CSV table of C-alpha atoms in Angstrom, one decimal:
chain,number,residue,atom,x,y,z
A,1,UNK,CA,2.0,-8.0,15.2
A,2,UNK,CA,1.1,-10.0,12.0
A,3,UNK,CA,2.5,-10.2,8.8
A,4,UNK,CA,1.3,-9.0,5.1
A,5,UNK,CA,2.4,-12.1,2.5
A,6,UNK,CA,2.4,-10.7,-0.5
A,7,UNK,CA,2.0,-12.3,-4.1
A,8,UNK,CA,3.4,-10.6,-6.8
A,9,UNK,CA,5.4,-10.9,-10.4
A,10,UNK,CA,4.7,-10.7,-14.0
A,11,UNK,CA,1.3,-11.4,-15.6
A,12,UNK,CA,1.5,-15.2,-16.7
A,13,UNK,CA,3.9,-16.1,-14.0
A,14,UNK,CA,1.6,-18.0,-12.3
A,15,UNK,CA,0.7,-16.0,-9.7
A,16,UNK,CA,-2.5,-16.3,-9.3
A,17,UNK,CA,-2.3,-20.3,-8.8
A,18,UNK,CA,0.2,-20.0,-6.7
A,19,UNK,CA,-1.8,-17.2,-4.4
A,20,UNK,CA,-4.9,-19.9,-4.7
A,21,UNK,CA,-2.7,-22.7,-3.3
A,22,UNK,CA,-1.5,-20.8,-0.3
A,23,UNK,CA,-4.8,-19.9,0.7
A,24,UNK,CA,-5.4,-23.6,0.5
A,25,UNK,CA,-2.5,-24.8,2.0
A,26,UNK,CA,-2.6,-22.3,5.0
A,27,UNK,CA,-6.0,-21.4,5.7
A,28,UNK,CA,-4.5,-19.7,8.9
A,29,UNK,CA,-3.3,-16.7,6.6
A,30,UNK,CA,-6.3,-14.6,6.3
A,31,UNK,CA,-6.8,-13.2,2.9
A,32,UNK,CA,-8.1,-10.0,1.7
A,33,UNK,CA,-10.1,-8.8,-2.1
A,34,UNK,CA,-8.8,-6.0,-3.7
A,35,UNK,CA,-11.1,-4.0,-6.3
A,36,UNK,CA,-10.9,-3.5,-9.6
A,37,UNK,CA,-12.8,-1.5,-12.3
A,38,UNK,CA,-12.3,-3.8,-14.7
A,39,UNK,CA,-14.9,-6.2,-16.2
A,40,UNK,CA,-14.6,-9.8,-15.4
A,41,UNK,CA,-13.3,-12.5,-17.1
A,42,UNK,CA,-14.6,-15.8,-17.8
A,43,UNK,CA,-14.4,-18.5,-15.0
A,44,UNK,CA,-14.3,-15.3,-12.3
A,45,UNK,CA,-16.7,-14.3,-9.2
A,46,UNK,CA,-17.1,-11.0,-8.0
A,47,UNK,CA,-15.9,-11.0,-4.4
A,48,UNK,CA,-13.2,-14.0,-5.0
A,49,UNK,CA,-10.5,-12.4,-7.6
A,50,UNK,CA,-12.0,-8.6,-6.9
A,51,UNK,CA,-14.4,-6.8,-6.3
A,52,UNK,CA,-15.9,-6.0,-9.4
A,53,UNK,CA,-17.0,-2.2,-9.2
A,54,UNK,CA,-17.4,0.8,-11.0
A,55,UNK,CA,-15.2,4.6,-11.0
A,56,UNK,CA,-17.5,5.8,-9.0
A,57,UNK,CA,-17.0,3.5,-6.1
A,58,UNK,CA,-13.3,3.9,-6.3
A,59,UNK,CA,-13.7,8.0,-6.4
A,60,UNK,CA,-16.1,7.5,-3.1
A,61,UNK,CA,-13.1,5.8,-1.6
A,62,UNK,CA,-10.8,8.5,-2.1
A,63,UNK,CA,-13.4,10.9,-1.1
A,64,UNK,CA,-13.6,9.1,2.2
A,65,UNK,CA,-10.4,8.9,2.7
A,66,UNK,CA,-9.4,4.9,3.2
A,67,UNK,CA,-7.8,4.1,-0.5
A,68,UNK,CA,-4.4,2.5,0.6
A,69,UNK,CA,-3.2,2.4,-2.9
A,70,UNK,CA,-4.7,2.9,-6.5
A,71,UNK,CA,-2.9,2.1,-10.0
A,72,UNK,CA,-5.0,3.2,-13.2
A,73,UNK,CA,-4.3,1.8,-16.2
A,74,UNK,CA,-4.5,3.0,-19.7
A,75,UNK,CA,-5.5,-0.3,-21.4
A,76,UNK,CA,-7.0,-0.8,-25.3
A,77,UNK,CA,-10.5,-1.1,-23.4
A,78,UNK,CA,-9.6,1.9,-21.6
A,79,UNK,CA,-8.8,2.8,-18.1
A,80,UNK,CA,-9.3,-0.1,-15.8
A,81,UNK,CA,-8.3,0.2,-12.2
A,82,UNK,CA,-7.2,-1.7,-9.3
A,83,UNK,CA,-7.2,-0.9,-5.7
A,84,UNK,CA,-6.7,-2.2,-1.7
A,85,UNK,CA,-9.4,-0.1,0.5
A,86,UNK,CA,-8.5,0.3,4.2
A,87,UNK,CA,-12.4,-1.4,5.0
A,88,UNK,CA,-11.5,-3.5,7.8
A,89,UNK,CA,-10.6,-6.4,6.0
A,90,UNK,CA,-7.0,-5.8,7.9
A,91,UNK,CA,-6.1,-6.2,11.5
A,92,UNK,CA,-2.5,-6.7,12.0
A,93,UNK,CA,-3.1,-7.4,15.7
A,94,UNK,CA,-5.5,-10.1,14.8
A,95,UNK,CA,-3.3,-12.3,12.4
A,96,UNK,CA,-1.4,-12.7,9.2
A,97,UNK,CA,-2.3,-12.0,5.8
A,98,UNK,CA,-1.8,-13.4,2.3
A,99,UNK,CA,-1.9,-10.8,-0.3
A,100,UNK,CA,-1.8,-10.7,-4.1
A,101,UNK,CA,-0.8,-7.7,-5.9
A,102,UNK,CA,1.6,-5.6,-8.1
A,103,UNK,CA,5.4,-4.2,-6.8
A,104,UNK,CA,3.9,-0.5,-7.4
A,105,UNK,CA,0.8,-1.9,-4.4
A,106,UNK,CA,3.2,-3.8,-2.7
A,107,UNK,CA,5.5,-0.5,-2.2
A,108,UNK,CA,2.4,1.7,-1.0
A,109,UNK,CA,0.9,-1.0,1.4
A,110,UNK,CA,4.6,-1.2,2.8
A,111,UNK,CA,4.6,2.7,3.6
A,112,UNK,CA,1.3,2.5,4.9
A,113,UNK,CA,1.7,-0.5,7.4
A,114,UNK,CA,4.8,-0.3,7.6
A,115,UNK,CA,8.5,-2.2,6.0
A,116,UNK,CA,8.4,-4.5,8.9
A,117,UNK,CA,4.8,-5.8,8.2
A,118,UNK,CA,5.1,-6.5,4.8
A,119,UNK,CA,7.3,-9.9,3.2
A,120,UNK,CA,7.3,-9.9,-0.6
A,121,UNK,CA,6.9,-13.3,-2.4
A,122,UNK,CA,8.1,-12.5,-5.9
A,123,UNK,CA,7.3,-15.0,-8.2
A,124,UNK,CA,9.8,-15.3,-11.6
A,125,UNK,CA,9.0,-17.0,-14.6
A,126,UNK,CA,11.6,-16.8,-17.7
A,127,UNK,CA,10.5,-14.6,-20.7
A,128,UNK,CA,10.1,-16.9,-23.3
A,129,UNK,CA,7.8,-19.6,-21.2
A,130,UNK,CA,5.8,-16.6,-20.0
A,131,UNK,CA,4.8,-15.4,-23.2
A,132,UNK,CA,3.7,-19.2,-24.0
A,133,UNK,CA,1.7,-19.8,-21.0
A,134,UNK,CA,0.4,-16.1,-21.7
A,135,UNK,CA,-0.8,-16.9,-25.1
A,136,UNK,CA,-2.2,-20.2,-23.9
A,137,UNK,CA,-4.5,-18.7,-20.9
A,138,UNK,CA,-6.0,-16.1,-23.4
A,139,UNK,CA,-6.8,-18.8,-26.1
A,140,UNK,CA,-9.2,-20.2,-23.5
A,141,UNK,CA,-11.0,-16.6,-23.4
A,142,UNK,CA,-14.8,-16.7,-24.9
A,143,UNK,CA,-12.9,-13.3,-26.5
A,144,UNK,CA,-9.2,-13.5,-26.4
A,145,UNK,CA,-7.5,-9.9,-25.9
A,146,UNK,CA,-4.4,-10.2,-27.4
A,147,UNK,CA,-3.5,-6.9,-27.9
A,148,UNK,CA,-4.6,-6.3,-24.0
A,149,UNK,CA,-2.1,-9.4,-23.4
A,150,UNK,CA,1.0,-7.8,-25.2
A,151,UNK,CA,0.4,-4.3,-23.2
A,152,UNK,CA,1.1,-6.1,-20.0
A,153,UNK,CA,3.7,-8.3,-21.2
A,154,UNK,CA,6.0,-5.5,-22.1
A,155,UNK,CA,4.5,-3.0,-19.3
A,156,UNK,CA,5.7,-6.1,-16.4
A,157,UNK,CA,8.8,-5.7,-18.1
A,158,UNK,CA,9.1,-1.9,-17.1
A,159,UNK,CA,7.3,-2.1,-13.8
A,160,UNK,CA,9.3,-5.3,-12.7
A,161,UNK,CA,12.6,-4.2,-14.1
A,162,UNK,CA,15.9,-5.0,-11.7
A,163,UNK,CA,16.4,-1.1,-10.4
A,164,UNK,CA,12.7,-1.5,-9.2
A,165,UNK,CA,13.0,-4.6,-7.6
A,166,UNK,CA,16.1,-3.0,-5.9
A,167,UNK,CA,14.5,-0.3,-4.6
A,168,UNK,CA,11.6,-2.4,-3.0
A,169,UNK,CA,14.3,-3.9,-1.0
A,170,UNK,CA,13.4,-7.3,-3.1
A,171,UNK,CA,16.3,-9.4,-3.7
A,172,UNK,CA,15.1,-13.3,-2.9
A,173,UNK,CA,12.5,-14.6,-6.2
A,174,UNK,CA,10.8,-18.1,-6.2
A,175,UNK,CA,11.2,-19.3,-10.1
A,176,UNK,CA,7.8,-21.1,-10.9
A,177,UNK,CA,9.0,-23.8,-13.4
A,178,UNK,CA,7.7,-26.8,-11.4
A,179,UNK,CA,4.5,-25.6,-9.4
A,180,UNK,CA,5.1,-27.7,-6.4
A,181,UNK,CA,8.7,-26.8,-6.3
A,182,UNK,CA,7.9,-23.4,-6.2
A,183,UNK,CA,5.0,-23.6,-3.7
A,184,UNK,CA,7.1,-25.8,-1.2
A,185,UNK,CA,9.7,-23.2,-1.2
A,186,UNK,CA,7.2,-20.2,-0.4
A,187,UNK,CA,5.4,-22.1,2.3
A,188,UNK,CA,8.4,-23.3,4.0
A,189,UNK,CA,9.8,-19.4,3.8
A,190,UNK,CA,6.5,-18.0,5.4
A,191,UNK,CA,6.2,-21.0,8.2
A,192,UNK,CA,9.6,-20.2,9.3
A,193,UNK,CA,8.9,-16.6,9.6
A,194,UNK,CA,5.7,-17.7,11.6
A,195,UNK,CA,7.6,-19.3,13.7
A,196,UNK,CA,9.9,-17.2,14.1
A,197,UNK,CA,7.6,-14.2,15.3
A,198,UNK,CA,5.8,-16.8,17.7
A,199,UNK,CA,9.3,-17.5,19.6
A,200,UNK,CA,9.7,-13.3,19.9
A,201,UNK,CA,6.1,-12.9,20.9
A,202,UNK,CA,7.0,-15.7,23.7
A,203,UNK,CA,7.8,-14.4,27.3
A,204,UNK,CA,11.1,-15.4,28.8
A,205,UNK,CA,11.4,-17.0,31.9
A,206,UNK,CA,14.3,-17.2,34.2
A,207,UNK,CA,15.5,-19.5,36.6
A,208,UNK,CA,15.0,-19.2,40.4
């Protein structure tokens, strides 16, 4: 059976770069696009970050019964929210997967495919340069949001507090002061756990 990657940590942590350099690096993980109900930010394509759709797409989901996970939140724009659909974007027989996502999505996609499946990649970042680097990406917004920016700051704070982490079963974190740094240690964590499944998936032979 395949593995579930998954990105995750703090808004500004990097995150997102470090997801996009994965999926470079190791085009053999297959990748999957959550949604979101939120509008789209500069520089972003529907069907890349997200899927860009509205409430009613999400309700239809639940109607149909295939939302894996859903978190809602009740931002100064209102409520955007973001979601992973069970649409046949994942076959666990088929391959493995590099995910990006929250510890709350992270938690719910582990009870749905199960603890073994699922290998968090939790990406740290101290306080103070994450607030810099935060402050820096919204100045480059046509419109920055900086009051949207603070609610998250303070919200990862909550959501990716120490007794959560703890009970996600998360204890390992790759600090993202250096990029490459970073990104070396993830990709030589998820090759050795490649090759480590390969090995168990081999047959063994004995001598005659």
């Amino acid at each position: 059976m395949g593995k579930i990657f998954y990105v995750m940590g703090k808004s500004a942590s990097g995150k997102d770069t470090i997801y996009k350099r994965l999926h470079s690096r190791m085009p053999e993980l297959k990748t999957v696009t959550m949604y979101t109900t939120r509008p789209i930010r500069d520089g972003e394509q529907n069907g890349v970050e997200y899927f860009f759709v509205d409430r009613s797409y999400l309700e239809q989901c639940r109607k149909d019964g295939i939302l894996i996970e859903c978190r809602t939140y009740d931002t100064v724009y209102g409520p955007w929210s973001y979601f992973t659909a069970d649409d046949g974007q994942i076959d666990l027989k088929t391959g493995n997967y590099l995910i990006m996502g929250t510890l709350e999505s992270y938690g719910k996609m582990r009870a749905y495919y199960g603890e073994e499946a699922l290998v968090p990649l939790y990406i740290y970042v101290e306080d103070g340069l994450r607030l810099r680097r935060a402050l820096e990406r919204e100045q480059q917004q046509t419109v920055p949001k900086y009051k949207e920016m603070c609610r998250r700051f303070l919200a990862d704070e909550e959501d990716f507090s120490p007794s959560h982490l703890e009970e996600s079963s998360i204890t390992r974190q790759y600090e993202n002061v250096v990029l490459e740094d970073c990104l070396r240690e993830i990709v030589q964590e998820i090759e050795g756990i490649c090759h480590r499944e390969q090995d168990i998936g081999q047959p063994e032979f004995q001598n005659i």
